[in-house]
Tab-separated table of C-alpha atoms in Angstrom:
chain	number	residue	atom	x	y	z
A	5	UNK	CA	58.778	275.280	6.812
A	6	UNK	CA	59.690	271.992	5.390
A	7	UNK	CA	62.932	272.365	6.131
A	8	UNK	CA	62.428	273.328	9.400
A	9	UNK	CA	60.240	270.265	10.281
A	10	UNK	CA	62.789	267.966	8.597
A	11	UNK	CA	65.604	269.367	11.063
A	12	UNK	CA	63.476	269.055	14.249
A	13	UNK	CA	62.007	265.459	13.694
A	14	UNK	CA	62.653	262.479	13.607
A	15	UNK	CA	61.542	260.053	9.771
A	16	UNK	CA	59.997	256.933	10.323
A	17	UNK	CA	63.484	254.757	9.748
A	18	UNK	CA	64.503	256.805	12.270
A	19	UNK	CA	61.593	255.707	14.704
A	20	UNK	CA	61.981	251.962	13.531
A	21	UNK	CA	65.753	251.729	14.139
A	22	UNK	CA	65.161	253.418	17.427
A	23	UNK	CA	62.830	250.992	18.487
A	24	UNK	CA	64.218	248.028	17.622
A	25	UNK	CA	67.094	249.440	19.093
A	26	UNK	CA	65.050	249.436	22.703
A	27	UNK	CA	64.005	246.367	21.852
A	28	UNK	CA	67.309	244.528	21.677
A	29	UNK	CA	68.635	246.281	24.817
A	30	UNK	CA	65.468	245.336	27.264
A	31	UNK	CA	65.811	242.070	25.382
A	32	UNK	CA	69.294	241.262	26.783
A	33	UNK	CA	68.736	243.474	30.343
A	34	UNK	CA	65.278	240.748	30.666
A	35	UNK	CA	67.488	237.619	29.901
A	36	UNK	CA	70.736	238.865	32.240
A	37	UNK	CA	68.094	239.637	34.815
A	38	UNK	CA	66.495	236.628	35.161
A	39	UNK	CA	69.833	234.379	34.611
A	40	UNK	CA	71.025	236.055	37.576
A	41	UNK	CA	67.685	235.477	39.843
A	42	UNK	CA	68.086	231.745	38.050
A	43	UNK	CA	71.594	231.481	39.268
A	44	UNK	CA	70.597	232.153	42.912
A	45	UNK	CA	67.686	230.295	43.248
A	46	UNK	CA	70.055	227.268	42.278
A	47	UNK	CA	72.407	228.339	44.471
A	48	UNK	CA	69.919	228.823	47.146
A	49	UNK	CA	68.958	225.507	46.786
A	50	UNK	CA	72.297	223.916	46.453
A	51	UNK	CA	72.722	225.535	49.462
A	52	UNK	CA	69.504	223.535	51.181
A	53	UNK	CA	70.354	220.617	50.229
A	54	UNK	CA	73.843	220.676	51.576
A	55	UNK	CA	72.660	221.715	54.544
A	56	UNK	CA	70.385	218.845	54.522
A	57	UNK	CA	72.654	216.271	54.160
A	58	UNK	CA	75.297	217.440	56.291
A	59	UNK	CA	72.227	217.345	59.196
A	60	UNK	CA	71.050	214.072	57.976
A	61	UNK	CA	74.327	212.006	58.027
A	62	UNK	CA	75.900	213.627	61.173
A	63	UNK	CA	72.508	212.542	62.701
A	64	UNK	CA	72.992	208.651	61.545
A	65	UNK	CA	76.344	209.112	62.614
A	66	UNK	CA	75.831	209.403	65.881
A	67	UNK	CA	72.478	207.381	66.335
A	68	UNK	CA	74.686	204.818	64.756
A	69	UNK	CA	77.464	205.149	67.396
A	70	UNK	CA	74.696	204.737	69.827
A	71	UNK	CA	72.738	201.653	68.874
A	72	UNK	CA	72.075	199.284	71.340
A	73	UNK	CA	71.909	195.731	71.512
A	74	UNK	CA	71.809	193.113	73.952
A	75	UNK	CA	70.609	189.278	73.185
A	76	UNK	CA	68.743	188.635	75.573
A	77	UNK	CA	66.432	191.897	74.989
A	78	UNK	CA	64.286	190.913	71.584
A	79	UNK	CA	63.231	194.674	71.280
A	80	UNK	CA	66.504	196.038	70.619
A	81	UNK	CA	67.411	195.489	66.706
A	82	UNK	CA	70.337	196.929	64.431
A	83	UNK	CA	68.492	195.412	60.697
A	84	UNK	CA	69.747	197.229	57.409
A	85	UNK	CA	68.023	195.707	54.022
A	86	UNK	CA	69.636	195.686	50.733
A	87	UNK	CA	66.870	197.302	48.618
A	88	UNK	CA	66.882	199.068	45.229
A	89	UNK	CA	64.718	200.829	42.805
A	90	UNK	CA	65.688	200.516	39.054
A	91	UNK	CA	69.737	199.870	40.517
A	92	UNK	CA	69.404	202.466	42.487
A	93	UNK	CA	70.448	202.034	46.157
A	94	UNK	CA	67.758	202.037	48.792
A	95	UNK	CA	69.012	200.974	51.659
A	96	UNK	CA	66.200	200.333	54.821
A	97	UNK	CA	67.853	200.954	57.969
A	98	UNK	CA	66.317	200.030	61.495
A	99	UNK	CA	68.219	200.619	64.514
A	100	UNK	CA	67.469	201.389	68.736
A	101	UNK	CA	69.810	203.940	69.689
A	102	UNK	CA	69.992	205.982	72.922
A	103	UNK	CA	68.385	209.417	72.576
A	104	UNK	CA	68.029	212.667	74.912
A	105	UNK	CA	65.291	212.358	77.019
A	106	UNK	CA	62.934	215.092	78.307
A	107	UNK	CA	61.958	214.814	82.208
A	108	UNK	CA	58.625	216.584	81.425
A	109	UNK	CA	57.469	213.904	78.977
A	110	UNK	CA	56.900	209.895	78.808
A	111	UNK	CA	60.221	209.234	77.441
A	112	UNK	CA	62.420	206.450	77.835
A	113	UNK	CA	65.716	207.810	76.731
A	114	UNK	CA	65.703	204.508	74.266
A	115	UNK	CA	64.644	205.292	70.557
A	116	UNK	CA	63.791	202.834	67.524
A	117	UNK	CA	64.986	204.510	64.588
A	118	UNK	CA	63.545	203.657	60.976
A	119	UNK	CA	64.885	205.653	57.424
A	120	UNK	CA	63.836	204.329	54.012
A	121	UNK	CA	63.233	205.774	50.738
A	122	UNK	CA	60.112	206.834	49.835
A	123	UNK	CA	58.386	208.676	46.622
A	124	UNK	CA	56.546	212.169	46.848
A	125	UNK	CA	55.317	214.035	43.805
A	126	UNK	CA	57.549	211.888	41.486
A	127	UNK	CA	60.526	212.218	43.112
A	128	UNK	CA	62.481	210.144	45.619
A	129	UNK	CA	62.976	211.231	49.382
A	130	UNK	CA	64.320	209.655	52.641
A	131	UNK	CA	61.962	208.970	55.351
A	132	UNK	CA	62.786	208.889	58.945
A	133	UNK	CA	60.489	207.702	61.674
A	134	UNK	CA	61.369	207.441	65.475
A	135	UNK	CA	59.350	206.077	68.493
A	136	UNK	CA	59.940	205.255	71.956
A	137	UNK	CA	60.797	201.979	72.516
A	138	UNK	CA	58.612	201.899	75.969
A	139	UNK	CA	56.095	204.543	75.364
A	140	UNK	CA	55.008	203.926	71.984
A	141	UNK	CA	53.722	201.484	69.511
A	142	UNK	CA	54.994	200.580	66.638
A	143	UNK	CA	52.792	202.324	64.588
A	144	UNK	CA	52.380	205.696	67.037
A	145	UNK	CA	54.595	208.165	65.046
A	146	UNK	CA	54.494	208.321	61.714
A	147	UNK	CA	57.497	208.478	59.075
A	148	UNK	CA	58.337	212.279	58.008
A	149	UNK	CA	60.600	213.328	55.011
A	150	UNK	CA	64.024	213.743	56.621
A	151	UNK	CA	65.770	214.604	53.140
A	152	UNK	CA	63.464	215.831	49.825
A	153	UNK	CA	66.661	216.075	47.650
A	154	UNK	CA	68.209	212.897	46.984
A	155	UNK	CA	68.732	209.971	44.482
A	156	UNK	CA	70.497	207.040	46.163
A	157	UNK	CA	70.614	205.571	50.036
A	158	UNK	CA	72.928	202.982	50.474
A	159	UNK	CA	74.192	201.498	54.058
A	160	UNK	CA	76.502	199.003	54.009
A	161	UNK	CA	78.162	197.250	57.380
A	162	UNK	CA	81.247	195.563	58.081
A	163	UNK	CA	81.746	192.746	59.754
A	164	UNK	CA	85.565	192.431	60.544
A	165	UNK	CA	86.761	191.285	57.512
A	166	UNK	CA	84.344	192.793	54.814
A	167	UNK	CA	81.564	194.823	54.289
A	168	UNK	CA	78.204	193.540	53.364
A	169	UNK	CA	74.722	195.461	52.340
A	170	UNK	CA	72.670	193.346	54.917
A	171	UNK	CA	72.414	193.103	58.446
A	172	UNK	CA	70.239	191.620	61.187
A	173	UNK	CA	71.158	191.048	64.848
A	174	UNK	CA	68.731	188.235	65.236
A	175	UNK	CA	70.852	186.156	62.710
A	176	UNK	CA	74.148	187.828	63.086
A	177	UNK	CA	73.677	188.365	67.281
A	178	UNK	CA	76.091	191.595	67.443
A	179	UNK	CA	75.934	194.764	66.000
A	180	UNK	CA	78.623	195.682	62.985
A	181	UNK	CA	82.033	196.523	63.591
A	182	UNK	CA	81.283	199.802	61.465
A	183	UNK	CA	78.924	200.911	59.089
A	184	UNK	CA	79.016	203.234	56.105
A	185	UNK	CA	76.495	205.061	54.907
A	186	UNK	CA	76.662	207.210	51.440
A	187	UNK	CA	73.904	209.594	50.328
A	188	UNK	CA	73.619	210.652	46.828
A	189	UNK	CA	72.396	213.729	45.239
A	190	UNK	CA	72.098	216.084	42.124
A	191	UNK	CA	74.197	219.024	41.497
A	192	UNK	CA	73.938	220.977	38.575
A	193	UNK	CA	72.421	217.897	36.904
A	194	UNK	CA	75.627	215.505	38.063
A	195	UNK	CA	75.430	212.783	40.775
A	196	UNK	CA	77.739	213.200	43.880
A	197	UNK	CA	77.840	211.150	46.767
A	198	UNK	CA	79.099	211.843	50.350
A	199	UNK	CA	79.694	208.899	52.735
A	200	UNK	CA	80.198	208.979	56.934
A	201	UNK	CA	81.518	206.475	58.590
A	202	UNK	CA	80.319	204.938	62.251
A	203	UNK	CA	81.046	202.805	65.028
A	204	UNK	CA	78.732	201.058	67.556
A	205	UNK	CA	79.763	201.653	70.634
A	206	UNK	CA	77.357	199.909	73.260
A	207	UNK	CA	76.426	196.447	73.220
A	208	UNK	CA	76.375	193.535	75.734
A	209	UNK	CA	75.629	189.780	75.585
């Protein structure tokens, strides 16, 4: 009989090996698992975040190309401020621009523009505020996160014959030739920065 039961069973070693055995396997199956769901939620998110920036800068670049300014019209401003937090580039930008207009709704067709960098749970975002420049104060709308992944906001202008990181049309009474504007953000723990490039195209005396 004890010969028998020896044939058909399993010893104790047996049981350990076998177990640690399991062990090591759901071990490595539990860590691939979750490095894959790890490499798609960065993914996911590097995927946001370009998709962020590429609808953030296309948007200054053509709010840019459509700032106004005339003189003789005090409520139509192009001001960018050279700001910075620890070195890092925080650029203010104000601008009126021409915007689509809705017939059904007080709207002017004239928008003043506002981005800066702002902080939100411990981390650095870019702000964006717009109002109508007829229709609504200037404290009616307030600013809403335009980008939530981002390090650096820098907007530099060029006058000609070079570019500068400040500009004001009440001191320099026409709006830049062109303006640059570079974003920085994180990938995979690196900085990388994309830049777009703009002209103003209406402006009068």
């Amino acid at each position: 009989m004890s010969a028998i039961s020896r044939n058909n069973g399993f010893t104790l070693l047996e049981i350990l090996i076998a177990v640690v055995l399991l062990g090591i396997l759901a071990g490595a199956l539990y860590g691939s698992y979750f490095g894959v769901v790890q490499a798609r939620e960065r993914s996911a998110a590097g995927m946001e975040s370009r998709r962020e920036l590429g609808a953030t800068l296309d948007l200054i670049r053509r709010e840019v190309s459509s700032a106004m300014y005339i003189s003789t019209d005090k409520r139509l401003r192009f001001v960018v401020e050279d700001r910075d937090n620890f070195g890092v580039p925080s650029s203010t930008l104000e601008l009126t621009t021409l915007a689509p207009s809705d017939p059904s709704r007080k709207e002017s067709g004239i928008v003043v523009v506002q981005y800066r960098m702002a902080e939100k749970d411990k981390k650095r975002i870019l702000t964006r505020q717009e109002r109508d420049l007829v229709f609504d104060g200037p404290a009616a709308v307030p600013a809403f996160p335009q980008m939530e992944r981002i390090s650096a906001f820098l907007v530099e202008c060029y006058d000609g014959s070079k570019w500068g990181k400040t500009w004001d049309t009440s001191i320099n009474h026409v709006l830049p030739k062109q303006v640059r504007v570079t974003v920085q953000i994180e990938e995979e723990g690196r900085p990388v920065e994309f830049s777009v490039y703009a002209a103003p195209r209406i402006s009068g005396s």
